[in-house]
mmCIF file of C-alpha atoms and ligand atoms in Angstrom:
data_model
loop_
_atom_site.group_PDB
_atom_site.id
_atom_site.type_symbol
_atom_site.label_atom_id
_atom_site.label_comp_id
_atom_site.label_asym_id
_atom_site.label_seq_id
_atom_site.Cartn_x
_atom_site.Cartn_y
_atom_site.Cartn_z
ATOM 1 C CA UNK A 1 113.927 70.532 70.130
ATOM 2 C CA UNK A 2 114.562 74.271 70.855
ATOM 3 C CA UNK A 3 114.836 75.456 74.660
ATOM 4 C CA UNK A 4 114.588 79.179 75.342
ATOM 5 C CA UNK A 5 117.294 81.342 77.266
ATOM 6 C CA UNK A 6 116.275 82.098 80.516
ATOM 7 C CA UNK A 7 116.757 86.216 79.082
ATOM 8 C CA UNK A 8 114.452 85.376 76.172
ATOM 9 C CA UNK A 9 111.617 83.393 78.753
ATOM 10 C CA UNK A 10 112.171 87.353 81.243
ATOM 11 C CA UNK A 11 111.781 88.945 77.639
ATOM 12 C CA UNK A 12 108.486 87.341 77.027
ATOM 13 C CA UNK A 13 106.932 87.628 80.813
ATOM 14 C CA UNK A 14 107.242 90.807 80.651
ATOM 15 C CA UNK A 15 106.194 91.328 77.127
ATOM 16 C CA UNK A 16 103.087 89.423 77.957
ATOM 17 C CA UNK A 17 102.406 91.211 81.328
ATOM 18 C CA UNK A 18 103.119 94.841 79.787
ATOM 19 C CA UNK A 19 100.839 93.507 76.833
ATOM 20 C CA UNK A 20 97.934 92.450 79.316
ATOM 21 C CA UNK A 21 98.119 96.240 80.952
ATOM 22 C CA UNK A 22 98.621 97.743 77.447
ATOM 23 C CA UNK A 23 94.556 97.255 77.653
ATOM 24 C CA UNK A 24 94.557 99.645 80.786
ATOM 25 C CA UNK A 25 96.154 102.768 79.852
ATOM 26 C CA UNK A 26 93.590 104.866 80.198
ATOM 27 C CA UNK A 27 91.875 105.057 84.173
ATOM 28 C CA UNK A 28 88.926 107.193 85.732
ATOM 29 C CA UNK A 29 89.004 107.680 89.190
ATOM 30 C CA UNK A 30 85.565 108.812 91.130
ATOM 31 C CA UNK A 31 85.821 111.503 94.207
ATOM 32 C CA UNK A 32 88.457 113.426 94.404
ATOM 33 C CA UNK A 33 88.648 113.377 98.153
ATOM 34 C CA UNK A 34 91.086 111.509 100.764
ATOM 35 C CA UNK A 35 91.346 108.101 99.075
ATOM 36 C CA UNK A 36 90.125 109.401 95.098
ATOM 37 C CA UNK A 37 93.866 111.883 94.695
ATOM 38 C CA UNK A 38 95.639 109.150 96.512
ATOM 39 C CA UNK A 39 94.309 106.718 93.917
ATOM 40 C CA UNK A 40 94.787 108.991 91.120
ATOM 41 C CA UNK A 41 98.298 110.066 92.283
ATOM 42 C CA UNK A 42 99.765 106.298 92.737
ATOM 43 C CA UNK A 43 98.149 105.374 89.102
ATOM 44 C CA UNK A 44 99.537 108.788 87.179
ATOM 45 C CA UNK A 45 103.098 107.828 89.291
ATOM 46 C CA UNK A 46 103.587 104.122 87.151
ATOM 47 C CA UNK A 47 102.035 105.830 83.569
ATOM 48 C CA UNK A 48 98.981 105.426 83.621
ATOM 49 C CA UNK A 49 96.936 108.197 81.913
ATOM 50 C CA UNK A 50 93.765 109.251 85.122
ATOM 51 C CA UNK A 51 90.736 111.052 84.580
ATOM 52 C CA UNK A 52 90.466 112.535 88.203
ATOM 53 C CA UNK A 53 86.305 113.284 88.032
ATOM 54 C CA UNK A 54 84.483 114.941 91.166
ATOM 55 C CA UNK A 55 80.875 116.842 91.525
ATOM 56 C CA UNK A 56 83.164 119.619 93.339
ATOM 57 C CA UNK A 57 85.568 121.852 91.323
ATOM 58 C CA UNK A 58 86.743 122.783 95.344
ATOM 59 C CA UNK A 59 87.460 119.599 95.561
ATOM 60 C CA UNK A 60 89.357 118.461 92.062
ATOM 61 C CA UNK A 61 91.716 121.667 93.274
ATOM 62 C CA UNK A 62 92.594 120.969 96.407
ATOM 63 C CA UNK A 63 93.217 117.289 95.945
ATOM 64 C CA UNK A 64 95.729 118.509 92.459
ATOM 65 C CA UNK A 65 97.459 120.343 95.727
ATOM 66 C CA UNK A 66 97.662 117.779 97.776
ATOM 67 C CA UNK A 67 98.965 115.317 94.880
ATOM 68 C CA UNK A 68 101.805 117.773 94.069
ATOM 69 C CA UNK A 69 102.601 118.097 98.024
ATOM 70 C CA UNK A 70 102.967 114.804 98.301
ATOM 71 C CA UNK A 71 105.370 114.170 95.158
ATOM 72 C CA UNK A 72 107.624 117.160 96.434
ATOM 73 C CA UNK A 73 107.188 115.216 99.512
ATOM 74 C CA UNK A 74 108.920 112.255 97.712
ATOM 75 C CA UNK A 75 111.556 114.030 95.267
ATOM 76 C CA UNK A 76 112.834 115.428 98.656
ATOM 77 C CA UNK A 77 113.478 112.018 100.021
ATOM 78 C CA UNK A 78 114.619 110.930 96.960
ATOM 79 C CA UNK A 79 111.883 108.391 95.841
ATOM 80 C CA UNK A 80 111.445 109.738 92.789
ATOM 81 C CA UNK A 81 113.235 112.510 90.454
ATOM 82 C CA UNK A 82 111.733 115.848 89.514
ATOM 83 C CA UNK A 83 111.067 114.364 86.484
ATOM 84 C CA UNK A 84 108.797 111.688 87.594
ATOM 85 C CA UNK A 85 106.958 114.519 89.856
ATOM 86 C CA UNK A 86 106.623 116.244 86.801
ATOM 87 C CA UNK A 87 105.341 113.270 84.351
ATOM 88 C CA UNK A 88 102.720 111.923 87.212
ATOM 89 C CA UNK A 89 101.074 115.684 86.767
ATOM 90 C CA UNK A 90 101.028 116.124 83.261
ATOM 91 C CA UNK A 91 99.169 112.753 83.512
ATOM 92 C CA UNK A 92 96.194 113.809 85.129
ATOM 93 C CA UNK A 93 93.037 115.927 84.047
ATOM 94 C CA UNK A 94 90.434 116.435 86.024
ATOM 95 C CA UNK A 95 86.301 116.826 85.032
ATOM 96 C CA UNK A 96 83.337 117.574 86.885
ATOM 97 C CA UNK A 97 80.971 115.789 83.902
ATOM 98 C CA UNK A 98 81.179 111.840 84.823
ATOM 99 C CA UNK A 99 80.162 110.982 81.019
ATOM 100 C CA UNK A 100 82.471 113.081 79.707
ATOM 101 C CA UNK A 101 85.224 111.925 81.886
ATOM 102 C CA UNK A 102 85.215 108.190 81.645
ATOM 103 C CA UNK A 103 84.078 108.065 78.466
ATOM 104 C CA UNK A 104 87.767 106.534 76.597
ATOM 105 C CA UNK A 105 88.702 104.661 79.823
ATOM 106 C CA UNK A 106 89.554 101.200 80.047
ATOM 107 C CA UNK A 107 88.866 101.150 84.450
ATOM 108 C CA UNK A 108 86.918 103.358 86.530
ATOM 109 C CA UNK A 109 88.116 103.324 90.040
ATOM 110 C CA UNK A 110 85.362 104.433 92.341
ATOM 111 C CA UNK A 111 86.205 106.555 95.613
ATOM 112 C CA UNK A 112 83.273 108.863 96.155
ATOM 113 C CA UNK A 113 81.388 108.932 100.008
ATOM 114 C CA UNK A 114 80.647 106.165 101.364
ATOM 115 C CA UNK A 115 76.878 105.913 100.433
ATOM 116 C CA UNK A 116 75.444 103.511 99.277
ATOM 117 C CA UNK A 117 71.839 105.070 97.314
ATOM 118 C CA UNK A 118 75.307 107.351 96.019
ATOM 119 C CA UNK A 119 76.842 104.539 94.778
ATOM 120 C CA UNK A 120 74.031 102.583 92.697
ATOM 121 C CA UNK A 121 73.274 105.688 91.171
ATOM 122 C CA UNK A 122 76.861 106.200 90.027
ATOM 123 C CA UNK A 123 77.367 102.693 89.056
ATOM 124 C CA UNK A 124 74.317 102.807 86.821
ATOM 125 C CA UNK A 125 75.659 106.331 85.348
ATOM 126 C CA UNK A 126 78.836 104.403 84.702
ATOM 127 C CA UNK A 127 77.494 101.286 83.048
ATOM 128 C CA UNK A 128 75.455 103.375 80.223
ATOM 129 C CA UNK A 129 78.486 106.219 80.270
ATOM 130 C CA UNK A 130 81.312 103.399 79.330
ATOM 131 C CA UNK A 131 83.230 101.127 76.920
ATOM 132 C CA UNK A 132 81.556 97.433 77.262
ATOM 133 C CA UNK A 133 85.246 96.211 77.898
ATOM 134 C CA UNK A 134 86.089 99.426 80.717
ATOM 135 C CA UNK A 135 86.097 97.307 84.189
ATOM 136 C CA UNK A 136 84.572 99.147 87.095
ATOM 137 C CA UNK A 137 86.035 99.255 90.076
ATOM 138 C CA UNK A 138 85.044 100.414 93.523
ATOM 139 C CA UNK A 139 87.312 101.742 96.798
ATOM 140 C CA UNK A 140 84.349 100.667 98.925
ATOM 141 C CA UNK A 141 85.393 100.148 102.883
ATOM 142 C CA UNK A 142 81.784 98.085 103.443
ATOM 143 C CA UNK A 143 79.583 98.313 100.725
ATOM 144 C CA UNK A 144 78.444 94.732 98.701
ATOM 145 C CA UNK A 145 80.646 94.555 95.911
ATOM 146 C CA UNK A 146 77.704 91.992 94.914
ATOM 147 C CA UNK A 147 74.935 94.448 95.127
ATOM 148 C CA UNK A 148 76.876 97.205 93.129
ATOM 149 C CA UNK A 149 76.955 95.090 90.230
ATOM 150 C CA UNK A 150 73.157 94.287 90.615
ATOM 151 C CA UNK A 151 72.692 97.321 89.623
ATOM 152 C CA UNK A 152 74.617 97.006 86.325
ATOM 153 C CA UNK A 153 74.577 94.543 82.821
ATOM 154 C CA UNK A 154 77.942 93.832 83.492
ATOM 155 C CA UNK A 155 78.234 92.001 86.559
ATOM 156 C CA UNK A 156 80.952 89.976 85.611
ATOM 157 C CA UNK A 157 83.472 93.029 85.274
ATOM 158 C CA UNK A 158 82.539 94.999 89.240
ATOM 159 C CA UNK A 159 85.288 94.277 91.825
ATOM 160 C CA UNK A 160 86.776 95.820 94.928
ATOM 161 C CA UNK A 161 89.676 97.588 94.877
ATOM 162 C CA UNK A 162 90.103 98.677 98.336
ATOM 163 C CA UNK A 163 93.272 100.720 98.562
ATOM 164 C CA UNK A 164 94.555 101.790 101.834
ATOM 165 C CA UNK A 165 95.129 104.798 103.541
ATOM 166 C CA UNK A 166 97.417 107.219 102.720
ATOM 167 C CA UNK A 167 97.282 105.213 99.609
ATOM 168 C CA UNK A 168 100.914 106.248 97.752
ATOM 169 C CA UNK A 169 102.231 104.669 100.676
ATOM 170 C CA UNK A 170 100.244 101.672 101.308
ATOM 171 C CA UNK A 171 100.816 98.410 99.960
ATOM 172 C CA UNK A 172 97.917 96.456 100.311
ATOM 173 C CA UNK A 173 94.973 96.376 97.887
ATOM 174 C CA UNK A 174 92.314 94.295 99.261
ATOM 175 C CA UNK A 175 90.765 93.403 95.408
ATOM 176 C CA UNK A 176 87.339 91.858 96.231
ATOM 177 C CA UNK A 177 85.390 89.803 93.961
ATOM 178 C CA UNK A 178 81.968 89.612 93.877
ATOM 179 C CA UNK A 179 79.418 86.968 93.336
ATOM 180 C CA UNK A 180 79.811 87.213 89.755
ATOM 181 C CA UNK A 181 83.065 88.798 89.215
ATOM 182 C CA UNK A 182 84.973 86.933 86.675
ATOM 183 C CA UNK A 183 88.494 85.261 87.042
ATOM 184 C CA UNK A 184 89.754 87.433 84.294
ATOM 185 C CA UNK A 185 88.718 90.513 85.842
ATOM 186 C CA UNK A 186 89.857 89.364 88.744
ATOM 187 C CA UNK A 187 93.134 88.547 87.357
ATOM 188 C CA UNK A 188 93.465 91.904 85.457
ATOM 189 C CA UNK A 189 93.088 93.766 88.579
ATOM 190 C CA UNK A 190 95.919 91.854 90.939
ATOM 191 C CA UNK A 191 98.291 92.104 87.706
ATOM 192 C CA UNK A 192 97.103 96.212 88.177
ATOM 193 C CA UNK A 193 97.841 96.665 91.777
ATOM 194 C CA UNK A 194 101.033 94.698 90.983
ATOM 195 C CA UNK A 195 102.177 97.429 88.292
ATOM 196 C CA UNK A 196 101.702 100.198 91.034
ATOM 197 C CA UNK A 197 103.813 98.424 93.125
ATOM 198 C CA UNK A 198 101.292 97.420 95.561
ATOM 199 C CA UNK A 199 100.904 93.820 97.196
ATOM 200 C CA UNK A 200 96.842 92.774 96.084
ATOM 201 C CA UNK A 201 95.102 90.039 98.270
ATOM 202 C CA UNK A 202 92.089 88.265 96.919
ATOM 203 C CA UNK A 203 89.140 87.466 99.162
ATOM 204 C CA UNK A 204 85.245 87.033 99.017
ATOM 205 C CA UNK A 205 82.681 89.349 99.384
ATOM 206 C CA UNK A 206 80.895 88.943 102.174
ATOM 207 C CA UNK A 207 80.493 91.948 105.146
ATOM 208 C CA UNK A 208 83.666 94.208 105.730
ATOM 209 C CA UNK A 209 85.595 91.919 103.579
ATOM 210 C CA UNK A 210 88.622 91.036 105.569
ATOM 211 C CA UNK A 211 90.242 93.911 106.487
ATOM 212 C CA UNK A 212 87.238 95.669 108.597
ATOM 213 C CA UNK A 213 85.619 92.728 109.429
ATOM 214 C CA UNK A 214 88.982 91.322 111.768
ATOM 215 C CA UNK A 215 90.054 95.472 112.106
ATOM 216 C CA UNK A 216 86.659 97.006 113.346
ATOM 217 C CA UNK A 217 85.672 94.094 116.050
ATOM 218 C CA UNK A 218 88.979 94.819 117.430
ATOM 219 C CA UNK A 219 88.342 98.728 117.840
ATOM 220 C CA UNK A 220 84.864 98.060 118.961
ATOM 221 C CA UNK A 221 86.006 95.936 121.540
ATOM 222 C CA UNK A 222 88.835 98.522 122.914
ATOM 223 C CA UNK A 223 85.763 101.291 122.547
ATOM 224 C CA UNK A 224 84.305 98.472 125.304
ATOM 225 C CA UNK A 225 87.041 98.101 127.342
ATOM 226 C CA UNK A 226 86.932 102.035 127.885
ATOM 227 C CA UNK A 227 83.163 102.350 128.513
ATOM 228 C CA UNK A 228 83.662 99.633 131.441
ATOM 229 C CA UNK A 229 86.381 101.182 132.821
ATOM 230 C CA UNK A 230 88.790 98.116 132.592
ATOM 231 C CA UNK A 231 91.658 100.712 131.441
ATOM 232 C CA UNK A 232 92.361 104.203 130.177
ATOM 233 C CA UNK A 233 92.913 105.453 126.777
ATOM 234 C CA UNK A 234 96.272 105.421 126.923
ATOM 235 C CA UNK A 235 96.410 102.215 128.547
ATOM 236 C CA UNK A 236 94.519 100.459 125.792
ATOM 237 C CA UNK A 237 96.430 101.801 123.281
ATOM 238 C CA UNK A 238 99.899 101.119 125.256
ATOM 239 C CA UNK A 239 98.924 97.652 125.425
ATOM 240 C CA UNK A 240 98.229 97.001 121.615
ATOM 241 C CA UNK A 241 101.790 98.539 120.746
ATOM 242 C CA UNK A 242 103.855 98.034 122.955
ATOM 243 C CA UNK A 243 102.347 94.169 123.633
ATOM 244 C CA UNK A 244 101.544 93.361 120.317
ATOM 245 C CA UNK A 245 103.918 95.521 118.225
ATOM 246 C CA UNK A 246 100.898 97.952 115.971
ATOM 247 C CA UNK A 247 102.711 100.789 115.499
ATOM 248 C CA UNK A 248 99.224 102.714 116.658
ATOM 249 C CA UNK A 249 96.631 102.013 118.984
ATOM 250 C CA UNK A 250 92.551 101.151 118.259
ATOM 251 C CA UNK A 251 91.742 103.966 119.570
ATOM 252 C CA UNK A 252 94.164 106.575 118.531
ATOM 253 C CA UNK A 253 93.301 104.300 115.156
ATOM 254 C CA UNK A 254 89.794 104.747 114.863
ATOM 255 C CA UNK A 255 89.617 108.364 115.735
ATOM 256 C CA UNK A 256 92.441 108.535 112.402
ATOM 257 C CA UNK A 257 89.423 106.693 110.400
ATOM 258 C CA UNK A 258 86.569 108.508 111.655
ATOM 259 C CA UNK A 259 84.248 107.610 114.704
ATOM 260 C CA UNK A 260 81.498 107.926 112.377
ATOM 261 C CA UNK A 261 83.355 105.621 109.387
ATOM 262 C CA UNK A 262 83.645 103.275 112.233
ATOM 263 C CA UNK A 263 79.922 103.063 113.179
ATOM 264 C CA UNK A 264 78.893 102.963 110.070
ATOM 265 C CA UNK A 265 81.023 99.617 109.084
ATOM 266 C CA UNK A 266 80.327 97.846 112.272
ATOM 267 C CA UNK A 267 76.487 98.301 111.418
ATOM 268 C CA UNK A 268 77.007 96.933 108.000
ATOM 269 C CA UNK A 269 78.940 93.895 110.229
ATOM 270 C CA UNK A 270 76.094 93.949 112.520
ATOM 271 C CA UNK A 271 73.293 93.866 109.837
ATOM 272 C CA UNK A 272 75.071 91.826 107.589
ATOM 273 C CA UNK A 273 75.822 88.615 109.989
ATOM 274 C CA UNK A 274 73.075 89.378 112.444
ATOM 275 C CA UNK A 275 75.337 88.775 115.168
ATOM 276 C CA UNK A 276 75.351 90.566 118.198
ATOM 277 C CA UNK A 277 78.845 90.099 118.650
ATOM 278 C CA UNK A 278 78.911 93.086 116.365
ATOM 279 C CA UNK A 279 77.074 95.328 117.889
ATOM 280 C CA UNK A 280 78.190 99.139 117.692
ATOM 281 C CA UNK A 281 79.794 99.907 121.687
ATOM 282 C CA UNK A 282 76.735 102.258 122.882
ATOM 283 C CA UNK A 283 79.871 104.773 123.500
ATOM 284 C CA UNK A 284 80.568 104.976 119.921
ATOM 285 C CA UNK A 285 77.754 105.661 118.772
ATOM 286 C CA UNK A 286 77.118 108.249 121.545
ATOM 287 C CA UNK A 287 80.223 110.126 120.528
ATOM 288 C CA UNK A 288 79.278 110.108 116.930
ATOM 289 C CA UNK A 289 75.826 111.106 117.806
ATOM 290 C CA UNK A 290 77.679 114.327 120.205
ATOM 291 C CA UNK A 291 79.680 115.052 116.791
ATOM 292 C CA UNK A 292 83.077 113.737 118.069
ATOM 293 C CA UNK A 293 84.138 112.074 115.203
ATOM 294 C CA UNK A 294 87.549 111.693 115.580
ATOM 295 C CA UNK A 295 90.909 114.128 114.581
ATOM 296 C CA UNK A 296 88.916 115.373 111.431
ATOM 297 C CA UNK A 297 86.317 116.290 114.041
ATOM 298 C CA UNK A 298 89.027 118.325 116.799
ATOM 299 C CA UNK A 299 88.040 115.177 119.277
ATOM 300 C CA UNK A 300 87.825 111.892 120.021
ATOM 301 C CA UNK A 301 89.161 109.461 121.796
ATOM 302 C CA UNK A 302 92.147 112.553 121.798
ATOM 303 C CA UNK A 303 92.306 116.006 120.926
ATOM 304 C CA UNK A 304 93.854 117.359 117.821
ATOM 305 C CA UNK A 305 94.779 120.957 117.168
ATOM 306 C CA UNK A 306 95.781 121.909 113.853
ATOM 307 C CA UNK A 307 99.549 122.053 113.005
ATOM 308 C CA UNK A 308 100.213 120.014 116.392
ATOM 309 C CA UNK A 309 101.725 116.339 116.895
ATOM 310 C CA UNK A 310 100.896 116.126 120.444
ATOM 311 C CA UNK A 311 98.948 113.210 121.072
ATOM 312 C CA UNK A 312 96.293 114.648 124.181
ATOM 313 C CA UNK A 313 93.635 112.316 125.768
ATOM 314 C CA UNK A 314 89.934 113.997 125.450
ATOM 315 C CA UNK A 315 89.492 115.787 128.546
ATOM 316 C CA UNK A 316 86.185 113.292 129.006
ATOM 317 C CA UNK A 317 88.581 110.542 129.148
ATOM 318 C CA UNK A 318 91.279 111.988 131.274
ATOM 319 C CA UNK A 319 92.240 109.838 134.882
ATOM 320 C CA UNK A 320 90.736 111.606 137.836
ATOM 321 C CA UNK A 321 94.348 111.916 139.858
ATOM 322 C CA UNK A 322 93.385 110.326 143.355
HETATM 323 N N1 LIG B 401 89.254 107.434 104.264
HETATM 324 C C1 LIG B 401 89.731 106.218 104.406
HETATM 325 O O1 LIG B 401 90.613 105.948 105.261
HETATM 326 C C2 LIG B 401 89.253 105.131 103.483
HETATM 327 C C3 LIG B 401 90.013 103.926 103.407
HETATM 328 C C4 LIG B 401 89.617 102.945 102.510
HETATM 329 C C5 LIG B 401 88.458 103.125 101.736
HETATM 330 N N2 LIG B 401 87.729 104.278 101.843
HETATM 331 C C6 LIG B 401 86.558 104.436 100.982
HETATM 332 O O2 LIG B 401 86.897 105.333 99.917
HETATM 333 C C7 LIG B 401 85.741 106.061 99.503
HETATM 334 C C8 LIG B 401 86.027 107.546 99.588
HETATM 335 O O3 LIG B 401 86.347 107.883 100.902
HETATM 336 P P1 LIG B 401 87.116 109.249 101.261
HETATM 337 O O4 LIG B 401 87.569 109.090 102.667
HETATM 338 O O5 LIG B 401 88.083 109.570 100.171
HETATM 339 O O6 LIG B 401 85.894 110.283 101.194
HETATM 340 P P2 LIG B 401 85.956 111.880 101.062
HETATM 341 O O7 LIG B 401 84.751 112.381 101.738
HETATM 342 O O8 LIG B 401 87.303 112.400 101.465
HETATM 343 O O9 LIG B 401 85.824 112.139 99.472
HETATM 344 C C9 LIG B 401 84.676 111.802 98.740
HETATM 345 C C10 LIG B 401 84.630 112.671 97.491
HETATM 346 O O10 LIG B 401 83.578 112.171 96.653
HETATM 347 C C11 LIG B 401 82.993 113.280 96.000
HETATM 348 N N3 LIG B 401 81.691 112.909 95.465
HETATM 349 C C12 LIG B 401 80.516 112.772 96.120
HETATM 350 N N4 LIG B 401 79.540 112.425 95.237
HETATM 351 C C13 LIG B 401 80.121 112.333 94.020
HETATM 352 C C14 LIG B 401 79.651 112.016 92.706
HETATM 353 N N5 LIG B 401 78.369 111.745 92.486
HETATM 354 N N6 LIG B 401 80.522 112.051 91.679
HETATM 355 C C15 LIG B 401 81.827 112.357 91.889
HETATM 356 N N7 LIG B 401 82.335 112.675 93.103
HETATM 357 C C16 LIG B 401 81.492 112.647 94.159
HETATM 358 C C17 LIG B 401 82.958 114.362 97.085
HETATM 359 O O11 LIG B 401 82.808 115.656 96.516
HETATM 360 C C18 LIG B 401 84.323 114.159 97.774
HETATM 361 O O12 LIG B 401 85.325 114.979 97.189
HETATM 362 C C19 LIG B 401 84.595 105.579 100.401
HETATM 363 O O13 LIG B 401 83.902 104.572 99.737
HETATM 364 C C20 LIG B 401 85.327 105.032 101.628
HETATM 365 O O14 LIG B 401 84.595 104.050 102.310
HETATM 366 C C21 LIG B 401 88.110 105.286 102.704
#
């Protein structure tokens, strides 16, 4: 009987795992905004080939800034040579025609706005516009994985591949099957996220997935705690760090996602389960509704001026001295 060397057995792991990604060379990523150049970047960093494909030429520019910021970012700390900055740029194009851009590509990634009439529509585009075999993925924060694929013949191949924020440094992809999303598929994408040096974590699709649906009840109920005056701003947020170690608050947290992101996932939470326990903090959605929307707004829970790290409590929320 012949036994193989353990350096033969490494040999042909990795010939078999590099063979299963040979299949996924070539990627599409959708919106080119926070998440969709953060996706881009990470897959153009570990060789893949990215289509970067946005409605807005603004925006295709300013995110090809922002990717090359960010890799100077990392040469100067010495995470990756010159020559990697360079290689991860000469990988990526970018379009503004979705058929032309994802029309050789083995996995669209989708990271447009959070919409979801937006997203059917570009999920039907996609299933005429690509290869049978292409696999299309969406960054989705809230959206049914399960009703995206309704929309398309090839339910079998839709998943979630919710990549966190800022995504080059993130590890955790939250990959999200849907009803009908296949264990290859699945499979496929953890072995992806793997190659980009990211940790994956399966789970169901049901509303806000795991991450939002444990992350957002927790911010809602700190938005509570506020509106009934048990404690301050800073108070909540002192407690969560310093007693339980996150290295930010919920509410210096959810103004960093958006005040209006925020509402809009605890309604899908709300809708979705029909429990009241998930019921938007009438303070949210007050300060959503005033156009406080967080630091991309100037104001939240804190103030934010441009080019400053000061962290400020919102003059609304500041203690009365006695
Ligand atoms: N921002 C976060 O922290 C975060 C975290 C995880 C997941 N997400 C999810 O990622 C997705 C994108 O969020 P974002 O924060 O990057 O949004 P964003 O607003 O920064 O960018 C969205 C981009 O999509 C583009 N776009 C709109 N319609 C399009 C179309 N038809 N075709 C191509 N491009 C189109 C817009 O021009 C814009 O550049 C959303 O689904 C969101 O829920 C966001």
């Amino acid at each position: 009987m012949c036994s193989l060397r353990d350096d033969q057995l490494i040999t042909i792991v990795i010939f078999v795992r590099s063979n299963n990604l040979n299949n996924m060379k070539n990627i599409a990523v959708i919106g080119s905004g926070t998440m969709g150049n953060g996706i881009a970047h990470s897959f153009a960093q570990h060789g893949y080939t990215v289509t970067l494909i946005d409605i807005a030429d603004e925006a295709l520019k300013k995110a090809l800034a922002t990717i090359e910021k960010n890799l100077s970012r990392q040469v100067e700390k010495g995470s990756i040579t010159e020559d990697i900055k360079k290689q991860t740029l000469a990988n990526i194009t970018t379009h503004t025609d979705l058929k032309a851009g994802v029309k050789n590509v083995d996995l669209v990634v989708e990271a447009a706005t959070e919409n979801t009439d937006l997203k059917l529509k570009i999920f039907q585009e996609l299933d005429a516009a690509t290869a049978p075999h292409t696999i299309l993925a969406t960054n989705t924060s809230s959206i049914s994985i399960t009703k995206i694929a309704a929309v398309t013949k090839r339910a079998d191949k839709i998943i979630g591949m919710h990549f966190m924020n800022p995504v080059p440094v993130m590890k955790l992809v939250e990959v999200i099957r849907g009803y009908n999303t296949s264990d290859d598929v699945t499979q496929t994408i953890m072995k992806l996220s793997r190659s980009l040096e990211k940790i994956p974590v399966e789970v169901n699709d049901y509303p806000g997935f795991i991450a939002n649906r444990i992350l957002m009840p927790m911010i809602n109920e700190a938005i509570y705690s506020l509106y009934e005056g048990v404690a301050g701003v800073e108070e909540i947020d002192s407690v969560m760090k310093l007693g339980m170690a996150h290295p930010m608050g919920p509410l210096q947290l959810a103004d960093f996602i958006g005040l209006d992101v925020c509402l809009s996932i605890l309604n899908v939470l709300h809708d979705g389960f029909g429990n009241p326990k998930y019921a938007p903090c009438p303070l949210l959605v007050n300060m959503v509704q005033a156009g406080h929307k967080g630091a991309k707004s100037g104001s939240g829970f804190y103030t934010y001026v441009q080019g400053s790290k000061d962290l400020k409590v919102s003059r609304r929320f500041e203690k009365q001295e006695a």
